[in-house]
Coordinates of C-alpha atoms and ligand atoms in Angstrom, one line a residue:
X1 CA -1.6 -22.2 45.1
X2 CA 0.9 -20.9 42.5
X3 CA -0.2 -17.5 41.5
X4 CA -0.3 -18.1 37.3
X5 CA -2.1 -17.2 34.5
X6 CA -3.8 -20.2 32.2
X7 CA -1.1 -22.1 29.9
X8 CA -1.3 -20.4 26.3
X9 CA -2.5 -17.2 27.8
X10 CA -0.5 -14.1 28.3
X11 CA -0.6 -10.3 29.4
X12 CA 0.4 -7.6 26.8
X13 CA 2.7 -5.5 29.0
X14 CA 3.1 -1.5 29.7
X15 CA 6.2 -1.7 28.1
X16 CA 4.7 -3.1 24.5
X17 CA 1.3 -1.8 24.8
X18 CA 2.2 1.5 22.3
X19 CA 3.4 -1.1 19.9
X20 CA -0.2 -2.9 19.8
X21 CA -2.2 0.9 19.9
X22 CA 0.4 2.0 17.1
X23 CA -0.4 -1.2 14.8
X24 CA -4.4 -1.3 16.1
X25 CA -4.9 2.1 14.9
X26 CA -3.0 2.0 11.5
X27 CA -5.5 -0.7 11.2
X28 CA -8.4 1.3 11.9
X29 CA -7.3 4.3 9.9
X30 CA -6.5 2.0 6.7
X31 CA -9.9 0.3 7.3
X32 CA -11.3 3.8 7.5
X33 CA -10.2 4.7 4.2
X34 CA -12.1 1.8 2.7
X35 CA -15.8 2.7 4.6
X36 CA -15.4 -0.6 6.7
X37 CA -16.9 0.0 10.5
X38 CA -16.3 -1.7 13.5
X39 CA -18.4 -5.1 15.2
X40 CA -18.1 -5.5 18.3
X41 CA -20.0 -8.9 19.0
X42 CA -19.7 -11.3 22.0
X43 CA -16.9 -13.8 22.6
X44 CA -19.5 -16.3 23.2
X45 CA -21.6 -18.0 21.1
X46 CA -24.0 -20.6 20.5
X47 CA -21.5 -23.7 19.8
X48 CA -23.5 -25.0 16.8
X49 CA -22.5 -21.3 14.7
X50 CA -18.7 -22.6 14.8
X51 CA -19.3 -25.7 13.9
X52 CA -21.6 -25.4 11.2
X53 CA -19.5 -22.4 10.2
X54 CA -16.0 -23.6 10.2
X55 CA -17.3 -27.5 9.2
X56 CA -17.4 -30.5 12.1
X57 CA -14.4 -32.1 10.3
X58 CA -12.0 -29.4 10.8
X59 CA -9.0 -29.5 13.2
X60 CA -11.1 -26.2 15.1
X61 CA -13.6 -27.9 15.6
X62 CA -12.5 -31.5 16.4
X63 CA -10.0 -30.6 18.7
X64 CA -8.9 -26.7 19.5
X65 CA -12.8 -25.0 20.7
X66 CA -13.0 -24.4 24.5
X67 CA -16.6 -25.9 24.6
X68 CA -18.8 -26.1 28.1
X69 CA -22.1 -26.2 28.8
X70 CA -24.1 -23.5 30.0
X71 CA -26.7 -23.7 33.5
X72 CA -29.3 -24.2 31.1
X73 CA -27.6 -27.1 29.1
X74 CA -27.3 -25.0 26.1
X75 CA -23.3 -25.7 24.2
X76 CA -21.3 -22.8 24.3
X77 CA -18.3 -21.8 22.7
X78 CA -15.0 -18.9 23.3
X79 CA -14.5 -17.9 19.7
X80 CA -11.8 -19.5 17.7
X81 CA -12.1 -17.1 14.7
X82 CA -13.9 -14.1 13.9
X83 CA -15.8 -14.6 10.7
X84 CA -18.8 -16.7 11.9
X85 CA -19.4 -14.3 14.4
X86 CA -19.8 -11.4 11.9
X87 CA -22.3 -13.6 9.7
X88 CA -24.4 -14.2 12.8
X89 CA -24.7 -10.2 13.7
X90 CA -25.1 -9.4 9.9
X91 CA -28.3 -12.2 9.9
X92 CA -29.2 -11.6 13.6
X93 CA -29.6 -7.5 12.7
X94 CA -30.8 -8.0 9.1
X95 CA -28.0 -5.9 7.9
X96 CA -28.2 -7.3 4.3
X97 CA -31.6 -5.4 4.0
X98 CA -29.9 -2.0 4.4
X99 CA -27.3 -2.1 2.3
X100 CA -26.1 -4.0 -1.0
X101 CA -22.7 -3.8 0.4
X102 CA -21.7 -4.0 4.0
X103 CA -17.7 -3.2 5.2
X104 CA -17.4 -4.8 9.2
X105 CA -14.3 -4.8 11.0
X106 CA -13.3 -6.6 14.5
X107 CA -10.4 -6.9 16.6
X108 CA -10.5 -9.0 20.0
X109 CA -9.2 -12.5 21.8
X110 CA -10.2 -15.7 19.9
X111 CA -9.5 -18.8 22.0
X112 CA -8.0 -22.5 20.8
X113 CA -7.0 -25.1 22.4
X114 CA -3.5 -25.7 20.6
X115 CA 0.1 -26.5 22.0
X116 CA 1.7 -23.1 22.6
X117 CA 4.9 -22.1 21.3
X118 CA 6.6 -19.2 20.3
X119 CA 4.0 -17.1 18.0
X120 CA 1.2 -19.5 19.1
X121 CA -1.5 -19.0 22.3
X122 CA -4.3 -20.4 23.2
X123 CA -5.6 -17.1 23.5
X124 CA -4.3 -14.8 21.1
X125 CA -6.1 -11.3 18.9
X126 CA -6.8 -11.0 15.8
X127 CA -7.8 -8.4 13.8
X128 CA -10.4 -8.8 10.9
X129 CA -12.5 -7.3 8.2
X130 CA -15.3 -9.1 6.4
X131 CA -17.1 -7.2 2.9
X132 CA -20.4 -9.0 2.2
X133 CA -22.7 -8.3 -0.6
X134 CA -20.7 -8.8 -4.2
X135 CA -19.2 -11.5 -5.6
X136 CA -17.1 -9.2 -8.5
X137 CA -13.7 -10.2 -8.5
X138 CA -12.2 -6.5 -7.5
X139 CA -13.9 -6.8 -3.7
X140 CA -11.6 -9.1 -3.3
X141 CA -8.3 -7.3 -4.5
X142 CA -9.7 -4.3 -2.3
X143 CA -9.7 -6.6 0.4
X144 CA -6.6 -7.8 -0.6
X145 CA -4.7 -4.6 -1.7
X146 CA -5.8 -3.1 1.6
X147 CA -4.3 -5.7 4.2
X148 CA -1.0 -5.3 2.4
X149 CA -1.9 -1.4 3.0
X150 CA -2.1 -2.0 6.3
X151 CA 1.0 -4.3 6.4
X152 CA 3.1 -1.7 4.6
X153 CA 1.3 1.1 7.3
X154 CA 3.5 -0.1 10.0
X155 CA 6.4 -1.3 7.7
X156 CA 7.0 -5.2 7.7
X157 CA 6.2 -6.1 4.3
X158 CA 10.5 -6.8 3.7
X159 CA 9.5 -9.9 5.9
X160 CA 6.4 -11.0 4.4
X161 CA 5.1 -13.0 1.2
X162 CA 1.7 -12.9 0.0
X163 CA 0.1 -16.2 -1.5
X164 CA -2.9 -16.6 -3.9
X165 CA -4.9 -19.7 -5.2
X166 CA -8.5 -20.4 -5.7
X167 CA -10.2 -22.8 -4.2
X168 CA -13.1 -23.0 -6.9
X169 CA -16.7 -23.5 -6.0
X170 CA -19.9 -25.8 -5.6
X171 CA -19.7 -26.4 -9.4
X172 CA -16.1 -27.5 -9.2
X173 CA -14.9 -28.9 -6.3
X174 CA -16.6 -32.0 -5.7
X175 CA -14.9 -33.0 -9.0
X176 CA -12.3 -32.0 -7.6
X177 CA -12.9 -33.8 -4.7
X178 CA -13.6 -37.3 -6.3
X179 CA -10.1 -36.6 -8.4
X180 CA -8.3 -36.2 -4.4
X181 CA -10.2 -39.4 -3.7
X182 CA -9.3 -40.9 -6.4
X183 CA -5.1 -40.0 -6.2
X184 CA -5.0 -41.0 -2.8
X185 CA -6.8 -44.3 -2.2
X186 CA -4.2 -46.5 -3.7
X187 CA -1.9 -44.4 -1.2
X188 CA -3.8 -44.8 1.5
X189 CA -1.5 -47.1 3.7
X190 CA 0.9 -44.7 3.4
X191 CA -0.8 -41.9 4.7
X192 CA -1.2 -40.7 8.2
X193 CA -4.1 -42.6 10.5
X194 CA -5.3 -38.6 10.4
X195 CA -4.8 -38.6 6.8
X196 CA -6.4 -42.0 6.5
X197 CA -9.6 -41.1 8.3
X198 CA -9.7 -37.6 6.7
X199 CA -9.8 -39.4 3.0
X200 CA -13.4 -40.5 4.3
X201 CA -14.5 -37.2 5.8
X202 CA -12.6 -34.1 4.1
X203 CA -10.3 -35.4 1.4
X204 CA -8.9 -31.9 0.6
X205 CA -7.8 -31.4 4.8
X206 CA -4.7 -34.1 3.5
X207 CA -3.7 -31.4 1.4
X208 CA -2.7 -29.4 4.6
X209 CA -1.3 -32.3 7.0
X210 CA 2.0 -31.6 8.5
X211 CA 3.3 -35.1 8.6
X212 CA 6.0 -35.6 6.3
X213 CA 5.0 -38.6 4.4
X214 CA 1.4 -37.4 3.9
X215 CA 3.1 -34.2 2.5
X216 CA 5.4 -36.0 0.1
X217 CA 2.3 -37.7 -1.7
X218 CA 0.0 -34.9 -1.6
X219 CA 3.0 -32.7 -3.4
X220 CA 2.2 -35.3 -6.4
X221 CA -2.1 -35.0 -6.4
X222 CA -3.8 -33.3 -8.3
X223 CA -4.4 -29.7 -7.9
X224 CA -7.7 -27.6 -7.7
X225 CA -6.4 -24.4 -9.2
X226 CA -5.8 -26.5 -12.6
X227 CA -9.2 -28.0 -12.2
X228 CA -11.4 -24.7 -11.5
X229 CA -14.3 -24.4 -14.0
X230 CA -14.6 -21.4 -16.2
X231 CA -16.1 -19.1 -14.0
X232 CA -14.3 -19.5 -11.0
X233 CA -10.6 -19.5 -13.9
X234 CA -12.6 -16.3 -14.9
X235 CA -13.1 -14.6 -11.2
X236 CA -9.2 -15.9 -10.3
X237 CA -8.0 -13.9 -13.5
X238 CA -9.6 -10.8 -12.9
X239 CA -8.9 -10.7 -8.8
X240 CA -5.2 -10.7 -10.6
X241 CA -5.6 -7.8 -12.9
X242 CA -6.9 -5.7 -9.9
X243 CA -4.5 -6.9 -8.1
X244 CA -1.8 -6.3 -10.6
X245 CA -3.4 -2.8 -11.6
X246 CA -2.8 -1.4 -7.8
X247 CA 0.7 -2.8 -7.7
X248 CA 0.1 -5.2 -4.8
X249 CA 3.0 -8.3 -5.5
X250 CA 1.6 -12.1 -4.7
X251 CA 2.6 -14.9 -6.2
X252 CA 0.5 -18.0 -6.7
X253 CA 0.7 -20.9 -4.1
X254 CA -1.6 -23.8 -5.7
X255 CA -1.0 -25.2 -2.4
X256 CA -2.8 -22.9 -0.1
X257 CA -5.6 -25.1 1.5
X258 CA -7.9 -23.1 4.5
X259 CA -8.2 -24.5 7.3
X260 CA -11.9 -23.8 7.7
X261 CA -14.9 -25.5 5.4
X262 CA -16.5 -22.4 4.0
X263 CA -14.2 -20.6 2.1
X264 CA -14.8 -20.8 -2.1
X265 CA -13.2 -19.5 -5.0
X266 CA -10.2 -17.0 -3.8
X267 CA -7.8 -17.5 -1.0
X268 CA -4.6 -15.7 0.6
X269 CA -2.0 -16.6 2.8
X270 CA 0.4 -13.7 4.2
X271 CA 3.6 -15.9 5.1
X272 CA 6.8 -15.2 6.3
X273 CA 9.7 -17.3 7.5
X274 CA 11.0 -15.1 10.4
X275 CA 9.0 -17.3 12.6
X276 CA 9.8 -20.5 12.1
X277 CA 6.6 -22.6 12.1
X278 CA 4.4 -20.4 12.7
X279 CA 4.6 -18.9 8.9
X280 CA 1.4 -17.7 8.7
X281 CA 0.3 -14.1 9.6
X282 CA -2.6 -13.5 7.9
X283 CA -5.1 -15.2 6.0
X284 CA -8.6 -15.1 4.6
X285 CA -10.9 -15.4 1.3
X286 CA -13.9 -15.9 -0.3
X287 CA -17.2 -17.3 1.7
X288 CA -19.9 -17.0 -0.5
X289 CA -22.0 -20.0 1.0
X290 CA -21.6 -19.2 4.7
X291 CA -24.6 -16.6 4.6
X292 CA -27.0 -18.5 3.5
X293 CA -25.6 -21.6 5.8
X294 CA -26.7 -20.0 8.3
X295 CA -29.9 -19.1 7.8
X296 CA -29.7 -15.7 6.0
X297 CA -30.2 -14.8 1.9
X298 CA -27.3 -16.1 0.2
X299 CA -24.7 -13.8 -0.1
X300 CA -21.4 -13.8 -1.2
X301 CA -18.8 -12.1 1.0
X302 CA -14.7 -12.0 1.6
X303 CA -12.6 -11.8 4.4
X304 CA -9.4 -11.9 6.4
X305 CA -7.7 -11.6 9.4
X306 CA -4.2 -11.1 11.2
X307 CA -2.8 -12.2 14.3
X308 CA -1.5 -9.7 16.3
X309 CA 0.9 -11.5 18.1
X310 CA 2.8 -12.4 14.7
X311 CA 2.5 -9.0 13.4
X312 CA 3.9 -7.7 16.8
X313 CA 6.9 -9.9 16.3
X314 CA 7.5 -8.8 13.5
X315 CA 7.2 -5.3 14.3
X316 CA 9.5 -5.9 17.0
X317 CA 12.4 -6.5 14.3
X318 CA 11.7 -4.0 12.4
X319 CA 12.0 -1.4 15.2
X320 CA 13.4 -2.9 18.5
X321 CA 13.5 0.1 20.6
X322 CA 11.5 0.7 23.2
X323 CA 8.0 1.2 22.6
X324 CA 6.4 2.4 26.4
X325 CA 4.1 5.3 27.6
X326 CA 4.6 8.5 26.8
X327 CA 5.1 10.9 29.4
X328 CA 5.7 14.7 28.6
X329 CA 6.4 16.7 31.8
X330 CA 7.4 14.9 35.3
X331 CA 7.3 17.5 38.3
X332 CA 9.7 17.1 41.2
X333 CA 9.2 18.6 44.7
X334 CA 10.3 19.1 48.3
X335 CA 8.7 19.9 51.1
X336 CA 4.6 19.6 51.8
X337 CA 3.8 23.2 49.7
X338 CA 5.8 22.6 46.5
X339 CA 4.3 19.0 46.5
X340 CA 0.5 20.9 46.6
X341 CA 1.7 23.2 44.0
X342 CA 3.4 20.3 42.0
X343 CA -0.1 18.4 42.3
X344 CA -2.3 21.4 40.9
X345 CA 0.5 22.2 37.9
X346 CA 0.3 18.1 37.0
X347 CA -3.7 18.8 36.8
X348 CA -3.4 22.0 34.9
X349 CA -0.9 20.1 32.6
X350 CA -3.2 17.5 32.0
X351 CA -5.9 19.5 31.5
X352 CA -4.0 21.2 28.2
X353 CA -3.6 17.8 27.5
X354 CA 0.2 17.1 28.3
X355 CA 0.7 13.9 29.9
X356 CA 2.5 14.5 32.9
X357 CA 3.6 12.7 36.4
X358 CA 4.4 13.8 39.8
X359 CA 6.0 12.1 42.9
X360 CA 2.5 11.5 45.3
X361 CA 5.1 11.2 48.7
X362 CA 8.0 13.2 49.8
X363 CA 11.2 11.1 48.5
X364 CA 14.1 12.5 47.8
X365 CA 14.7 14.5 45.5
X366 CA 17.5 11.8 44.3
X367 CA 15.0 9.5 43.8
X368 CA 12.5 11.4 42.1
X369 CA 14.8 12.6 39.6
X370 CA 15.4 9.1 39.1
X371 CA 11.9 8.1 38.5
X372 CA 11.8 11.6 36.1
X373 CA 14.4 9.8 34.3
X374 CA 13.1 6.9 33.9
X375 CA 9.7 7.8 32.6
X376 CA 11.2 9.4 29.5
X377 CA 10.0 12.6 30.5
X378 CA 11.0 15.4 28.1
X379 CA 11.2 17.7 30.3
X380 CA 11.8 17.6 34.2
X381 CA 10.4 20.7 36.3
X382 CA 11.4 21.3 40.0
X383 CA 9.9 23.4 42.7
X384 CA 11.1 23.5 45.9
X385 CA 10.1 26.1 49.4
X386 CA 12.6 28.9 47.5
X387 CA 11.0 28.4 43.8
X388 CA 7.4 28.4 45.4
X389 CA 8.2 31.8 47.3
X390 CA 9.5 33.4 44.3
X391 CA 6.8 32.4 41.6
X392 CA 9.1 29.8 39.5
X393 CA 10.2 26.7 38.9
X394 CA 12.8 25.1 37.8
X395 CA 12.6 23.7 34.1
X396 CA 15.5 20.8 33.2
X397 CA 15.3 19.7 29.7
X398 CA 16.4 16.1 30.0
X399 CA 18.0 15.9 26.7
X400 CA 19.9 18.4 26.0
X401 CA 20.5 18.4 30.0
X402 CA 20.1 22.3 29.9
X403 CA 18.2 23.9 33.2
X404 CA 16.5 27.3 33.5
X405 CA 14.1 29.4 35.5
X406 CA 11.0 30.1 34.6
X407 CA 7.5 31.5 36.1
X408 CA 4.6 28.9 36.6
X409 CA 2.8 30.4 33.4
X410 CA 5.8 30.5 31.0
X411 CA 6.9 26.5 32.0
X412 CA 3.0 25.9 31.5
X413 CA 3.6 26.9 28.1
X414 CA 6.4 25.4 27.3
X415 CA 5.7 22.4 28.3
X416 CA 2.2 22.5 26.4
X417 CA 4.3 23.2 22.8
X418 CA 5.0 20.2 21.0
X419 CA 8.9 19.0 21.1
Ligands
ATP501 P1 -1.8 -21.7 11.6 O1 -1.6 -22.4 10.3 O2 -0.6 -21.0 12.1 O3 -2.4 -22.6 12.7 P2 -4.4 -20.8 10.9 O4 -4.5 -21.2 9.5 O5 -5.0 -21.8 11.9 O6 -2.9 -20.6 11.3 P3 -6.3 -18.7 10.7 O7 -7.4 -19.4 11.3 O8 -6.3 -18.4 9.3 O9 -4.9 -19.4 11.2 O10 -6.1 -17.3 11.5 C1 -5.6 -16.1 10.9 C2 -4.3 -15.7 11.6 O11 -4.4 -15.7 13.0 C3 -3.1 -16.6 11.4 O12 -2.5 -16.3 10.2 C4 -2.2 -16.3 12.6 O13 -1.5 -15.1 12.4 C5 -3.2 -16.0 13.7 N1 -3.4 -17.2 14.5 C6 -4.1 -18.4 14.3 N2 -4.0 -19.2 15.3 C7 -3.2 -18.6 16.3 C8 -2.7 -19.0 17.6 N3 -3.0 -20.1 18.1 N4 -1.9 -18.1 18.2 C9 -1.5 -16.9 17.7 N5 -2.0 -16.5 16.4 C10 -2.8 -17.3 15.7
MG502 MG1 -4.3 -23.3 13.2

């Protein structure tokens, strides 16, 4: 058997792993700033909270969940996306009866069965933030304003493009709806056999079809943001002065249609075209149904999330270097008592909290040197029989490629000081 890993999946490597720390905790820190606190929930869950979540007519559901059944017969499901998860936690633990507002934040794997390609998995992370309790217009520019923080944080934003609409609410949309209906039946042969069926099941999912034709006649139906009522016209306005008032730049897309059932009133996309088809980075909105579609009090609530893999190509342009380990102090030796002492200094190092490596054999020094060199080591020290007699140790600095003696207790310090 071919030793492999399953198609869509993939490691995050050594090499990139300071890359993914670097962008997870600018997310934390910005998310900080704004009270929200971390979930950790499971990555399984009952299969009916996705699908009544997310809708049965949506592509997620239909055709992307990794779905099995559990000994007891119970449906189970990997998590496609974050968000129903949070509601089920936030119901499950009654945290709407400890606080008006509550600020959640996740990152982890979600799982979907879709054909990979470059900035696509079938096991990919996302990191996401869900505020539940108001319904006021400036929650979601805060939600808003602080994912563009975060984008800004670890400096991509020259690549990106962020894309508002509204997609109204109960009042609203199944007007709306009967409008779609209405625009696209005389079309129908022309559409997709998707297309076709959706008009039945979820005419606003032809709004997002890929298929060229079905894009060309939905460019021409009508559009929701011109047909919002007067409240959800009002809330869109005023999530644009906040917006506007904070300095965050959007533009509106009337176009933006989510690909999940529960979203209301305001959406985002955060696109860029660095990626080819895969334009989409981030993306969330307003849920103010799901809460109470699930069995809790009804409360309104927004929310986003990122994929990681996107942003981390992205970050990659932005700053190709390397991105690896960090390792302070790497400590060559020869012969069986410098390699004792070299093990105790590499403890005592660490203990001050300098990361440092040793060799654990007896190569050469050659070879060790090499390695020192390789692990980006700052600073290289050397003890061999004649250093440990006398007290000292050699200490190369591997930049400026300078070398000097030093006792064990001055090199210590040294090597504790920050470059
Ligand atoms: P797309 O249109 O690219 O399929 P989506 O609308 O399905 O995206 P969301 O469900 O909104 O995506 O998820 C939010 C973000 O998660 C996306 O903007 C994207 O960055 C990321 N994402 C979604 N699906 C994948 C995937 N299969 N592989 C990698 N990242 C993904
Ligand atoms: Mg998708």
């Amino acid at each position: 058997m071919e030793t492999r890993s399953i198609r869509g999946f993939h490691d995050v490597l050594p090499e990139e792993i300071k890359r993914w720390h670097h962008i997870e905790e600018e997310a934390k820190s910005v998310f900080e700033l704004h009270g929200f606190s971390e979930l950790r929930m499971p990555v399984l869950e009952f299969t009916e909270i996705f699908a009544r979540s997310l809708g049965t007519t949506t592509d997620i559901v239909e055709k992307e969940m990794y779905t099995f059944q559990d000994r007891d017969g119970s449906s189970l499901t990997l998590r496609p996306e974050g968000t129903a998860g949070v509601v089920r936690a936030y119901i499950e633990n009654s945290m709407w009866a400890r606080s008006p507002v509550t600020k959640l934040y996740y990152t982890g794997m979600m799982f979907r069965h879709e054909r990979p390609q470059k900035g696509r998995f079938r096991g990919f992370y996302q990191i996401g933030a869900e505020l539940l309790g108001p319904e006021e217009p400036p929650s979601d520019a805060e939600l808003i304003a602080m994912v563009w923080k975060l984008l800004e944080g670890i400096g991509i934003t020259k690549y990106l493009k962020l894309e508002l609409s509204s997609l109204g609410d109960d009042n609203c949309r199944p007007r709306y709806k009967e409008m779609l209906i209405a625009f696209f039946t005389p079309e129908k042969e022309r559409l997709c056999e998707d297309c076709r069926r959706r008009l039945g099941t979820n005419p606003l999912r032809i709004l997002d079809c890929k298929v060229k034709g079905c894009r060309e006649i939905a460019a021409r139906a009508p559009r929701m943001i011109d047909n919002l009522c007067g409240d959800c016209s009002r809330h869109l306005a005023e999530v644009r002065e906040n917006l506007d008032s904070v300095g965050v730049p959007y533009v509106i897309n009337p176009g933006i249609v989510r690909g999940l059932d529960y979203y209301t009133r305001t959406v985002f996309e955060i696109t860029t075209e660095e990626l080819g088809s895969q334009n989409a980075v981030a993306a969330g909105g307003r849920y103010d149904g799901l809460v109470e579609e699930l069995g809790g009090p009804r409360t309104p609530a927004v929310g986003f999330a990122v994929g990681m893999e996107r942003l981390i190509l992205l970050h990659q342009m932005a700053f190709p270097g390397g991105f690896g380990r960090e390792i302070r102090v790497f400590i060559a030796h020869m012969g069986e008592e410098a390699r004792k002492k070299a093990f105790q200094l590499a403890s005592e190092l660490r203990g001050r909290g300098v990361a440092t490596e040793t060799d654990y054999g007896q190569k050469s020094l050659k070879s060790q040197l090499k390695r020192a060199d390789k692990s980006g080591a700052g600073l290289t020290f050397i003890i061999g029989e004649d250093e440990l007699n006398r007290g000292v140790v050699k200490v190369r600095n591997m930049s400026a490629s300078t070398e000097e003696e030093m006792d064990f207790g001055s090199a210590l310090e040294l090597a504790s000081q920050s470059d």
